[in-house]
Amino acid sequence: MGMNERCGEMSTQERKEIATQRYKELLLKFESCHPKVVSEFKNVPDKYKRLYLEVHCSGEKSLAKASKLKCLDCCCWQKDEITYCTVRQCGLWAYRPYQEK
C-alpha cells in the first residue's frame, strides 16, 4: 500500500500527529544547521517556519519548496506579492508559486 493510499485512510487527528512529529524531528536537526540559517529563522513568520525547516534541515531536496521559500522571503512573506511579481530578471520568475494560470 502506497503512502497516498494510507493518507486517504488516516483521520485528521492522525495527520496532525504525524505533522507534529515531523516538525519536532526537523527542530532537532535544526540545532545542527548553519548559524546563519538559525539566526534567520527568528524572522520567519510562524506560518512558514515548517517550510523553512524542510528546506534547510530535512536533507531532502525539493526545488518547488526551495523556490517557494525564496519567493516568500523576497516578497516579505506576502503570497499575493508573488502572484504579481514583476522581477522578470529573477531566475525563479517563471517557476514561482502562486502564479495566475
Short mmCIF file of N, CA and C in Angstrom, two decimals:
data_model
loop_
_atom_site.label_atom_id
_atom_site.label_comp_id
_atom_site.label_asym_id
_atom_site.label_seq_id
_atom_site.Cartn_x
_atom_site.Cartn_y
_atom_site.Cartn_z
N MET A 1 0.85 -1.18 0.00
CA MET A 1 0.00 0.00 0.00
C MET A 1 0.89 1.23 0.00
N GLY A 2 0.64 2.14 -0.93
CA GLY A 2 1.44 3.35 -1.05
C GLY A 2 1.06 4.39 -0.01
N MET A 3 1.92 5.41 0.10
CA MET A 3 1.71 6.47 1.08
C MET A 3 0.40 7.21 0.82
N ASN A 4 0.09 7.49 -0.46
CA ASN A 4 -1.14 8.21 -0.78
C ASN A 4 -2.38 7.41 -0.38
N GLU A 5 -2.32 6.09 -0.54
CA GLU A 5 -3.45 5.26 -0.15
C GLU A 5 -3.64 5.29 1.35
N ARG A 6 -2.55 5.22 2.11
CA ARG A 6 -2.64 5.26 3.56
C ARG A 6 -3.14 6.61 4.03
N CYS A 7 -2.72 7.71 3.38
CA CYS A 7 -3.16 9.05 3.76
C CYS A 7 -4.66 9.18 3.61
N GLY A 8 -5.23 8.54 2.61
CA GLY A 8 -6.66 8.59 2.41
C GLY A 8 -7.43 7.92 3.53
N GLU A 9 -6.79 6.96 4.19
CA GLU A 9 -7.44 6.23 5.27
C GLU A 9 -7.20 6.86 6.64
N MET A 10 -6.30 7.82 6.74
CA MET A 10 -5.97 8.44 8.02
C MET A 10 -7.01 9.49 8.41
N SER A 11 -7.22 9.58 9.71
CA SER A 11 -8.11 10.62 10.20
C SER A 11 -7.35 11.95 10.25
N THR A 12 -8.08 13.02 10.39
CA THR A 12 -7.47 14.34 10.50
C THR A 12 -6.54 14.38 11.71
N GLN A 13 -6.96 13.77 12.79
CA GLN A 13 -6.14 13.76 14.01
C GLN A 13 -4.82 13.01 13.77
N GLU A 14 -4.87 11.90 13.07
CA GLU A 14 -3.66 11.14 12.77
C GLU A 14 -2.71 11.96 11.90
N ARG A 15 -3.26 12.67 10.93
CA ARG A 15 -2.43 13.51 10.07
C ARG A 15 -1.77 14.62 10.87
N LYS A 16 -2.51 15.22 11.79
CA LYS A 16 -1.95 16.28 12.64
C LYS A 16 -0.83 15.74 13.51
N GLU A 17 -1.02 14.55 14.05
CA GLU A 17 0.01 13.93 14.89
C GLU A 17 1.28 13.66 14.10
N ILE A 18 1.13 13.17 12.89
CA ILE A 18 2.29 12.90 12.04
C ILE A 18 3.00 14.21 11.69
N ALA A 19 2.23 15.25 11.35
CA ALA A 19 2.82 16.55 11.03
C ALA A 19 3.55 17.13 12.24
N THR A 20 2.97 16.98 13.42
CA THR A 20 3.61 17.47 14.64
C THR A 20 4.91 16.72 14.91
N GLN A 21 4.89 15.41 14.73
CA GLN A 21 6.09 14.61 14.93
C GLN A 21 7.17 15.00 13.93
N ARG A 22 6.80 15.22 12.68
CA ARG A 22 7.76 15.64 11.64
C ARG A 22 8.38 16.99 11.99
N TYR A 23 7.56 17.91 12.47
CA TYR A 23 8.04 19.23 12.87
C TYR A 23 9.05 19.11 14.01
N LYS A 24 8.76 18.25 14.97
CA LYS A 24 9.69 18.03 16.09
C LYS A 24 11.01 17.46 15.60
N GLU A 25 10.95 16.53 14.66
CA GLU A 25 12.17 15.94 14.09
C GLU A 25 13.00 17.02 13.38
N LEU A 26 12.33 17.89 12.64
CA LEU A 26 13.04 18.97 11.94
C LEU A 26 13.68 19.94 12.94
N LEU A 27 12.99 20.22 14.02
CA LEU A 27 13.54 21.11 15.05
C LEU A 27 14.81 20.52 15.67
N LEU A 28 14.83 19.20 15.85
CA LEU A 28 16.03 18.56 16.40
C LEU A 28 17.21 18.69 15.43
N LYS A 29 16.96 18.53 14.15
CA LYS A 29 18.01 18.68 13.14
C LYS A 29 18.44 20.15 13.02
N PHE A 30 17.51 21.04 13.28
CA PHE A 30 17.74 22.48 13.16
C PHE A 30 18.91 22.93 14.04
N GLU A 31 19.05 22.31 15.20
CA GLU A 31 20.11 22.70 16.13
C GLU A 31 21.50 22.55 15.52
N SER A 32 21.65 21.67 14.53
CA SER A 32 22.96 21.46 13.91
C SER A 32 23.11 22.18 12.58
N CYS A 33 22.15 23.01 12.24
CA CYS A 33 22.21 23.76 10.97
C CYS A 33 23.24 24.89 11.06
N HIS A 34 23.55 25.45 9.92
CA HIS A 34 24.48 26.57 9.82
C HIS A 34 23.98 27.73 10.67
N PRO A 35 24.88 28.45 11.36
CA PRO A 35 24.46 29.57 12.23
C PRO A 35 23.61 30.63 11.52
N LYS A 36 23.87 30.88 10.24
CA LYS A 36 23.07 31.86 9.51
C LYS A 36 21.62 31.38 9.37
N VAL A 37 21.44 30.10 9.11
CA VAL A 37 20.10 29.52 9.00
C VAL A 37 19.38 29.67 10.33
N VAL A 38 20.07 29.41 11.41
CA VAL A 38 19.49 29.52 12.75
C VAL A 38 19.10 30.96 13.06
N SER A 39 19.98 31.91 12.73
CA SER A 39 19.70 33.31 13.06
C SER A 39 18.55 33.87 12.21
N GLU A 40 18.41 33.44 10.98
CA GLU A 40 17.33 33.94 10.11
C GLU A 40 15.98 33.34 10.47
N PHE A 41 15.98 32.21 11.15
CA PHE A 41 14.74 31.51 11.49
C PHE A 41 13.81 32.39 12.32
N LYS A 42 14.37 33.22 13.17
CA LYS A 42 13.53 34.07 14.04
C LYS A 42 12.73 35.10 13.25
N ASN A 43 13.15 35.41 12.02
CA ASN A 43 12.45 36.39 11.18
C ASN A 43 11.37 35.77 10.30
N VAL A 44 11.26 34.46 10.34
CA VAL A 44 10.28 33.75 9.51
C VAL A 44 8.94 33.74 10.24
N PRO A 45 7.87 34.16 9.56
CA PRO A 45 6.54 34.10 10.20
C PRO A 45 6.20 32.66 10.59
N ASP A 46 5.47 32.50 11.67
CA ASP A 46 5.12 31.17 12.17
C ASP A 46 4.50 30.29 11.09
N LYS A 47 3.71 30.90 10.25
CA LYS A 47 3.02 30.18 9.18
C LYS A 47 3.98 29.45 8.25
N TYR A 48 5.21 29.97 8.11
CA TYR A 48 6.17 29.41 7.15
C TYR A 48 7.39 28.76 7.81
N LYS A 49 7.38 28.62 9.12
CA LYS A 49 8.54 28.03 9.81
C LYS A 49 8.77 26.58 9.39
N ARG A 50 7.71 25.81 9.24
CA ARG A 50 7.88 24.42 8.83
C ARG A 50 8.52 24.34 7.44
N LEU A 51 8.06 25.15 6.51
CA LEU A 51 8.65 25.17 5.17
C LEU A 51 10.13 25.51 5.25
N TYR A 52 10.47 26.51 6.07
CA TYR A 52 11.86 26.91 6.25
C TYR A 52 12.70 25.74 6.76
N LEU A 53 12.18 25.03 7.75
CA LEU A 53 12.90 23.88 8.30
C LEU A 53 13.02 22.76 7.28
N GLU A 54 11.97 22.51 6.51
CA GLU A 54 12.02 21.46 5.50
C GLU A 54 13.09 21.76 4.45
N VAL A 55 13.21 23.00 4.06
CA VAL A 55 14.19 23.37 3.03
C VAL A 55 15.61 23.28 3.58
N HIS A 56 15.81 23.78 4.79
CA HIS A 56 17.16 23.89 5.33
C HIS A 56 17.64 22.71 6.16
N CYS A 57 16.74 21.91 6.70
CA CYS A 57 17.16 20.90 7.66
C CYS A 57 16.74 19.47 7.35
N SER A 58 15.87 19.27 6.39
CA SER A 58 15.32 17.92 6.17
C SER A 58 16.30 16.98 5.48
N GLY A 59 17.22 17.51 4.71
CA GLY A 59 18.13 16.66 3.95
C GLY A 59 17.53 16.25 2.61
N GLU A 60 16.23 16.46 2.44
CA GLU A 60 15.57 16.17 1.17
C GLU A 60 15.66 17.41 0.29
N LYS A 61 15.89 17.22 -0.97
CA LYS A 61 16.00 18.35 -1.89
C LYS A 61 14.71 18.49 -2.68
N SER A 62 14.13 19.68 -2.61
CA SER A 62 12.89 19.95 -3.33
C SER A 62 13.00 21.34 -3.95
N LEU A 63 13.09 21.37 -5.26
CA LEU A 63 13.17 22.64 -5.97
C LEU A 63 11.90 23.46 -5.74
N ALA A 64 10.77 22.80 -5.71
CA ALA A 64 9.49 23.51 -5.51
C ALA A 64 9.46 24.20 -4.15
N LYS A 65 9.86 23.49 -3.10
CA LYS A 65 9.85 24.08 -1.75
C LYS A 65 10.88 25.19 -1.63
N ALA A 66 12.05 24.96 -2.19
CA ALA A 66 13.11 25.98 -2.12
C ALA A 66 12.69 27.24 -2.88
N SER A 67 12.07 27.08 -4.03
CA SER A 67 11.60 28.22 -4.81
C SER A 67 10.51 28.97 -4.06
N LYS A 68 9.61 28.24 -3.48
CA LYS A 68 8.52 28.85 -2.72
C LYS A 68 9.07 29.66 -1.55
N LEU A 69 10.03 29.08 -0.84
CA LEU A 69 10.63 29.78 0.31
C LEU A 69 11.36 31.04 -0.14
N LYS A 70 12.12 30.94 -1.22
CA LYS A 70 12.86 32.11 -1.72
C LYS A 70 11.92 33.22 -2.16
N CYS A 71 10.87 32.86 -2.88
CA CYS A 71 9.90 33.87 -3.33
C CYS A 71 9.19 34.52 -2.15
N LEU A 72 8.79 33.73 -1.17
CA LEU A 72 8.15 34.29 0.02
C LEU A 72 9.07 35.26 0.74
N ASP A 73 10.32 34.87 0.89
CA ASP A 73 11.31 35.72 1.56
C ASP A 73 11.50 37.02 0.77
N CYS A 74 11.63 36.91 -0.53
CA CYS A 74 11.84 38.08 -1.39
C CYS A 74 10.66 39.05 -1.33
N CYS A 75 9.45 38.49 -1.21
CA CYS A 75 8.23 39.32 -1.21
C CYS A 75 7.72 39.60 0.21
N CYS A 76 8.64 39.57 1.17
CA CYS A 76 8.29 39.89 2.57
C CYS A 76 7.15 39.02 3.10
N TRP A 77 7.15 37.74 2.68
CA TRP A 77 6.22 36.75 3.19
C TRP A 77 4.77 37.03 2.80
N GLN A 78 4.58 37.75 1.69
CA GLN A 78 3.23 38.08 1.21
C GLN A 78 2.94 37.26 -0.05
N LYS A 79 2.08 36.24 0.09
CA LYS A 79 1.76 35.37 -1.03
C LYS A 79 1.25 36.13 -2.25
N ASP A 80 0.40 37.11 -2.04
CA ASP A 80 -0.17 37.87 -3.17
C ASP A 80 0.89 38.60 -3.97
N GLU A 81 1.94 39.04 -3.31
CA GLU A 81 3.02 39.75 -4.00
C GLU A 81 3.74 38.82 -4.98
N ILE A 82 3.80 37.55 -4.68
CA ILE A 82 4.44 36.59 -5.58
C ILE A 82 3.62 36.47 -6.87
N THR A 83 2.32 36.43 -6.71
CA THR A 83 1.43 36.31 -7.87
C THR A 83 1.67 37.44 -8.87
N TYR A 84 1.87 38.64 -8.34
CA TYR A 84 2.00 39.82 -9.21
C TYR A 84 3.46 40.30 -9.33
N CYS A 85 4.40 39.43 -9.06
CA CYS A 85 5.83 39.78 -9.14
C CYS A 85 6.19 40.28 -10.54
N THR A 86 6.95 41.36 -10.59
CA THR A 86 7.36 41.94 -11.87
C THR A 86 8.86 41.82 -12.12
N VAL A 87 9.57 41.12 -11.26
CA VAL A 87 11.03 40.99 -11.38
C VAL A 87 11.34 39.84 -12.34
N ARG A 88 11.17 40.11 -13.62
CA ARG A 88 11.36 39.07 -14.64
C ARG A 88 12.82 38.65 -14.81
N GLN A 89 13.76 39.43 -14.28
CA GLN A 89 15.18 39.08 -14.37
C GLN A 89 15.52 37.95 -13.39
N CYS A 90 14.67 37.71 -12.42
CA CYS A 90 14.92 36.66 -11.43
C CYS A 90 14.88 35.29 -12.12
N GLY A 91 15.84 34.46 -11.78
CA GLY A 91 15.89 33.12 -12.36
C GLY A 91 14.71 32.24 -11.98
N LEU A 92 14.02 32.58 -10.92
CA LEU A 92 12.88 31.79 -10.48
C LEU A 92 11.54 32.33 -10.97
N TRP A 93 11.55 33.45 -11.66
CA TRP A 93 10.30 34.12 -12.01
C TRP A 93 9.32 33.19 -12.74
N ALA A 94 9.80 32.46 -13.70
CA ALA A 94 8.92 31.57 -14.47
C ALA A 94 8.43 30.38 -13.65
N TYR A 95 9.10 30.06 -12.56
CA TYR A 95 8.78 28.89 -11.75
C TYR A 95 8.14 29.24 -10.41
N ARG A 96 7.89 30.54 -10.19
CA ARG A 96 7.40 30.98 -8.89
C ARG A 96 6.04 30.35 -8.58
N PRO A 97 5.77 30.13 -7.30
CA PRO A 97 4.47 29.58 -6.92
C PRO A 97 3.39 30.66 -6.98
N TYR A 98 2.17 30.26 -6.85
CA TYR A 98 1.02 31.18 -6.77
C TYR A 98 0.83 32.01 -8.04
N GLN A 99 1.26 31.50 -9.18
CA GLN A 99 1.06 32.23 -10.44
C GLN A 99 -0.39 32.13 -10.85
N GLU A 100 -0.85 33.16 -11.52
CA GLU A 100 -2.17 33.07 -12.13
C GLU A 100 -2.03 32.20 -13.38
N LYS A 101 -2.96 31.32 -13.57
CA LYS A 101 -2.88 30.41 -14.73
C LYS A 101 -3.51 31.04 -15.94
#
